[in-house]
Each structure stands twice: as structure tokens, then as C-alpha cells.
mmCIF file of C-alpha atoms in Angstrom:
data_model
loop_
_atom_site.group_PDB
_atom_site.id
_atom_site.type_symbol
_atom_site.label_atom_id
_atom_site.label_comp_id
_atom_site.label_asym_id
_atom_site.label_seq_id
_atom_site.Cartn_x
_atom_site.Cartn_y
_atom_site.Cartn_z
ATOM 1 C CA MET A 1 176.637 -67.135 54.163
ATOM 2 C CA GLN A 2 178.330 -65.229 51.383
ATOM 3 C CA GLU A 3 176.413 -64.471 48.193
ATOM 4 C CA SER A 4 177.907 -65.536 44.889
ATOM 5 C CA SER A 5 178.888 -62.785 42.484
ATOM 6 C CA ASP A 6 176.060 -63.900 40.143
ATOM 7 C CA GLU A 7 173.480 -63.281 42.892
ATOM 8 C CA VAL A 8 174.920 -59.849 43.615
ATOM 9 C CA THR A 9 174.953 -59.025 39.912
ATOM 10 C CA ASP A 10 171.417 -60.359 39.412
ATOM 11 C CA GLU A 11 170.155 -58.236 42.299
ATOM 12 C CA HIS A 12 171.952 -55.165 40.952
ATOM 13 C CA TYR A 13 170.393 -55.537 37.517
ATOM 14 C CA MET A 14 166.970 -56.461 38.924
ATOM 15 C CA GLN A 15 167.062 -53.216 40.895
ATOM 16 C CA LEU A 16 167.453 -51.404 37.570
ATOM 17 C CA ALA A 17 164.459 -53.310 36.188
ATOM 18 C CA ILE A 18 162.488 -52.282 39.289
ATOM 19 C CA GLU A 19 163.402 -48.651 38.560
ATOM 20 C CA GLN A 20 161.881 -49.129 35.099
ATOM 21 C CA ALA A 21 158.741 -50.612 36.684
ATOM 22 C CA LYS A 22 158.464 -47.520 38.880
ATOM 23 C CA LYS A 23 158.490 -45.371 35.733
ATOM 24 C CA ALA A 24 155.448 -47.336 34.544
ATOM 25 C CA LEU A 25 153.817 -46.788 37.931
ATOM 26 C CA GLU A 26 154.326 -43.016 37.614
ATOM 27 C CA LYS A 27 152.358 -43.175 34.353
ATOM 28 C CA ASP A 28 149.579 -45.246 35.977
ATOM 29 C CA GLU A 29 150.634 -48.336 34.039
ATOM 30 C CA VAL A 30 151.007 -51.845 35.427
ATOM 31 C CA PRO A 31 154.474 -51.602 37.031
ATOM 32 C CA ILE A 32 156.568 -54.011 35.018
ATOM 33 C CA GLY A 33 160.116 -53.145 34.028
ATOM 34 C CA ALA A 34 162.827 -54.825 32.004
ATOM 35 C CA ILE A 35 166.445 -54.297 31.092
ATOM 36 C CA ILE A 36 168.809 -56.167 28.795
ATOM 37 C CA VAL A 37 172.463 -56.638 29.649
ATOM 38 C CA HIS A 38 175.205 -57.458 27.138
ATOM 39 C CA GLN A 39 178.786 -57.986 28.335
ATOM 40 C CA ASP A 40 178.058 -56.402 31.732
ATOM 41 C CA GLU A 41 176.529 -53.294 30.130
ATOM 42 C CA VAL A 42 172.869 -52.289 30.141
ATOM 43 C CA ILE A 43 172.020 -51.867 26.464
ATOM 44 C CA ALA A 44 168.243 -51.527 26.651
ATOM 45 C CA SER A 45 165.372 -50.892 29.011
ATOM 46 C CA GLY A 46 161.638 -50.761 28.899
ATOM 47 C CA PHE A 47 158.509 -50.542 30.973
ATOM 48 C CA ASN A 48 154.891 -51.359 30.387
ATOM 49 C CA VAL A 49 152.951 -48.718 28.405
ATOM 50 C CA ARG A 50 150.023 -50.821 27.227
ATOM 51 C CA GLU A 51 147.301 -48.629 28.732
ATOM 52 C CA LYS A 52 148.710 -45.411 27.326
ATOM 53 C CA SER A 53 149.519 -46.845 23.888
ATOM 54 C CA GLN A 54 146.521 -49.195 23.724
ATOM 55 C CA GLU A 55 148.805 -51.560 21.804
ATOM 56 C CA THR A 56 149.017 -55.239 22.701
ATOM 57 C CA LEU A 57 152.760 -55.366 22.056
ATOM 58 C CA SER A 58 153.644 -52.616 24.554
ATOM 59 C CA HIS A 59 155.097 -54.966 27.173
ATOM 60 C CA ALA A 60 158.326 -54.037 28.951
ATOM 61 C CA GLU A 61 160.238 -57.011 27.523
ATOM 62 C CA LEU A 62 159.253 -56.296 23.921
ATOM 63 C CA ILE A 63 160.210 -52.637 24.218
ATOM 64 C CA ALA A 64 163.595 -53.615 25.668
ATOM 65 C CA ILE A 65 164.149 -56.264 22.968
ATOM 66 C CA GLN A 66 163.485 -53.718 20.212
ATOM 67 C CA GLN A 67 165.932 -51.259 21.796
ATOM 68 C CA ALA A 68 168.570 -53.990 22.142
ATOM 69 C CA ASN A 69 168.133 -54.997 18.489
ATOM 70 C CA LYS A 70 168.805 -51.416 17.428
ATOM 71 C CA ARG A 71 171.748 -51.043 19.800
ATOM 72 C CA ILE A 72 173.438 -54.263 18.677
ATOM 73 C CA GLY A 73 172.350 -53.932 15.054
ATOM 74 C CA SER A 74 170.958 -57.442 14.916
ATOM 75 C CA TRP A 75 167.802 -59.374 15.727
ATOM 76 C CA ARG A 76 170.005 -61.942 17.465
ATOM 77 C CA LEU A 77 170.606 -61.161 21.144
ATOM 78 C CA GLU A 78 172.586 -64.338 21.791
ATOM 79 C CA ASP A 79 174.904 -63.052 24.491
ATOM 80 C CA CYS A 80 172.299 -61.063 26.386
ATOM 81 C CA THR A 81 170.469 -61.441 29.672
ATOM 82 C CA LEU A 82 166.964 -60.077 30.139
ATOM 83 C CA TYR A 83 165.972 -58.939 33.632
ATOM 84 C CA VAL A 84 162.251 -58.429 34.139
ATOM 85 C CA THR A 85 160.206 -57.795 37.263
ATOM 86 C CA LEU A 86 157.370 -60.180 36.286
ATOM 87 C CA GLU A 87 157.603 -63.606 34.695
ATOM 88 C CA PRO A 88 157.215 -63.306 30.913
ATOM 89 C CA CYS A 89 153.834 -64.001 29.336
ATOM 90 C CA PRO A 90 153.497 -66.319 26.289
ATOM 91 C CA MET A 91 153.942 -63.439 23.846
ATOM 92 C CA CYS A 92 157.110 -62.185 25.527
ATOM 93 C CA ALA A 93 158.468 -65.697 26.028
ATOM 94 C CA GLY A 94 158.028 -66.271 22.294
ATOM 95 C CA ALA A 95 159.926 -63.073 21.516
ATOM 96 C CA ILE A 96 162.703 -64.152 23.896
ATOM 97 C CA VAL A 97 163.036 -67.473 22.046
ATOM 98 C CA GLN A 98 162.958 -65.729 18.669
ATOM 99 C CA SER A 99 165.577 -63.155 19.677
ATOM 100 C CA ARG A 100 167.900 -65.870 21.017
ATOM 101 C CA ILE A 101 168.329 -64.250 24.430
ATOM 102 C CA LYS A 102 170.629 -66.511 26.419
ATOM 103 C CA ARG A 103 169.303 -65.985 29.925
ATOM 104 C CA VAL A 104 166.158 -64.619 31.589
ATOM 105 C CA VAL A 105 166.029 -63.461 35.200
ATOM 106 C CA TYR A 106 162.676 -62.519 36.668
ATOM 107 C CA GLY A 107 161.326 -61.421 40.024
ATOM 108 C CA ALA A 108 157.655 -62.232 40.597
ATOM 109 C CA THR A 109 155.860 -65.262 39.220
ATOM 110 C CA ASP A 110 152.721 -64.751 37.150
ATOM 111 C CA PRO A 111 150.062 -67.328 38.069
ATOM 112 C CA LYS A 112 147.761 -66.138 35.262
ATOM 113 C CA ALA A 113 150.136 -65.951 32.289
ATOM 114 C CA GLY A 114 153.640 -67.001 33.372
ATOM 115 C CA CYS A 115 155.423 -68.920 30.629
ATOM 116 C CA ALA A 116 158.903 -69.162 32.127
ATOM 117 C CA GLY A 117 158.040 -71.900 34.588
ATOM 118 C CA THR A 118 154.694 -71.205 36.277
ATOM 119 C CA LEU A 119 152.040 -72.310 33.772
ATOM 120 C CA MET A 120 154.612 -73.744 31.388
ATOM 121 C CA ASN A 121 158.157 -72.964 30.317
ATOM 122 C CA LEU A 122 158.248 -71.876 26.691
ATOM 123 C CA LEU A 123 161.890 -70.933 27.208
ATOM 124 C CA ASP A 124 162.908 -74.561 27.689
ATOM 125 C CA GLN A 125 160.993 -76.336 24.921
ATOM 126 C CA LYS A 126 163.384 -78.672 23.120
ATOM 127 C CA GLN A 127 161.129 -78.486 20.043
ATOM 128 C CA PHE A 128 162.303 -74.904 19.464
ATOM 129 C CA ASN A 129 165.697 -74.142 17.996
ATOM 130 C CA HIS A 130 166.629 -72.030 21.034
ATOM 131 C CA GLN A 131 166.237 -72.305 24.779
ATOM 132 C CA ALA A 132 167.014 -69.724 27.456
ATOM 133 C CA ASP A 133 168.311 -70.350 30.945
ATOM 134 C CA VAL A 134 165.863 -69.075 33.557
ATOM 135 C CA THR A 135 166.531 -67.751 37.051
ATOM 136 C CA SER A 136 163.378 -66.935 39.000
ATOM 137 C CA GLY A 137 162.594 -65.212 42.278
ATOM 138 C CA VAL A 138 165.304 -62.550 42.214
ATOM 139 C CA MET A 139 164.061 -59.753 44.485
ATOM 140 C CA GLU A 140 160.683 -61.457 44.292
ATOM 141 C CA GLN A 141 159.181 -59.666 47.288
ATOM 142 C CA GLU A 142 159.975 -56.169 45.972
ATOM 143 C CA CYS A 143 158.668 -57.045 42.508
ATOM 144 C CA SER A 144 155.497 -58.654 43.881
ATOM 145 C CA GLU A 145 154.776 -55.754 46.217
ATOM 146 C CA LEU A 146 154.980 -53.232 43.380
ATOM 147 C CA LEU A 147 152.314 -55.171 41.497
ATOM 148 C CA SER A 148 150.050 -55.989 44.450
ATOM 149 C CA ASN A 149 150.138 -52.384 45.717
ATOM 150 C CA PHE A 150 149.278 -51.107 42.225
ATOM 151 C CA PHE A 151 146.274 -53.417 41.862
ATOM 152 C CA LYS A 152 145.106 -52.725 45.420
ATOM 153 C CA ALA A 153 145.129 -48.974 44.707
ATOM 154 C CA LEU A 154 143.331 -49.562 41.406
ATOM 155 C CA ARG A 155 140.576 -51.525 43.145
ATOM 156 C CA GLU A 156 140.235 -48.761 45.769
ATOM 157 C CA ARG A 157 139.836 -46.121 43.044
ATOM 158 C CA LYS A 158 137.166 -48.201 41.318
ATOM 159 C CA LYS A 159 135.154 -48.424 44.576
ATOM 160 C CA ARG A 160 134.801 -44.655 44.752
#
């Protein structure tokens, strides 16, 4: 079976988001990475730095959204796609709606806070003035393993 060009492209960009997640891992942060693509060009990237910054808003998606705003020169990211290794939380989903991102592609689902389809889908609420298309499960195994290996190692360190 031949993959569609969208699947190949989604995997290519998700790999770049995974590279961002690995940067978080190197800094002993929860390995979540995000990139934003506009017209087939990566215009922003981010990774989790919440532990280092001790700031609630230091999620990968929010960092990438801020970079994209600066790059485009607008708060509106209407023709952009966000790739993120973990399903967006309610805070990030809200920022995605507010920034008018057209499409969200994520890897691993988040059973505790996922708001792009798992617990609810804030990105598809007709009550809001914007909805985003969602593609889930892209490179899900790689994204999930990064997270599960991180938390396993964290638990091991705490036992010592």
C-alpha cells in the first residue's frame, strides 16, 4: 500500500517535532516538542521547559505559537499547521483556537489532559468562532515511547 503525500509530509514534520522533544529530554524536561509549518516551511519550534522556567505557560505549543506570531507578524496563524508530539492540553487547545491555527497533528494521546479528542475536543467546538482540523496518532509509538521512557527513568531515580 502506498502512503499518501500528506502522510509522508505529516511523518516528516512529526519527526522534526520529535527532535524538539529530544531537546527537552536533554534538559531533563518532559519530552514534548512542537513545530509550526506555514506554506511548507517550518516557521517556529518549541519544546517543554516548564520545570526549568517554573512557568505554567512554558508548554511546547505555546512557545512555538509565540515564535510563529513573531515570524508572521500577526496573532493570526490561519494557514498554519501545528505538529506536536503529545495531544494538546486545555490551555494549549485554547491557544490554538485563539491563534486560528488551521490544522493540528499530534502523536501520542494524553489520557489525563488531552483536549484534541481524548477527554474532549476543544478544537472542534462549534460554539467557538474557530475550529481546527485534527489528525491524531502520527508516529504515535515513537512519541509515546519518549514519554513513557522519561517517566520510567524518573520513577527509578526517585526510588534511589
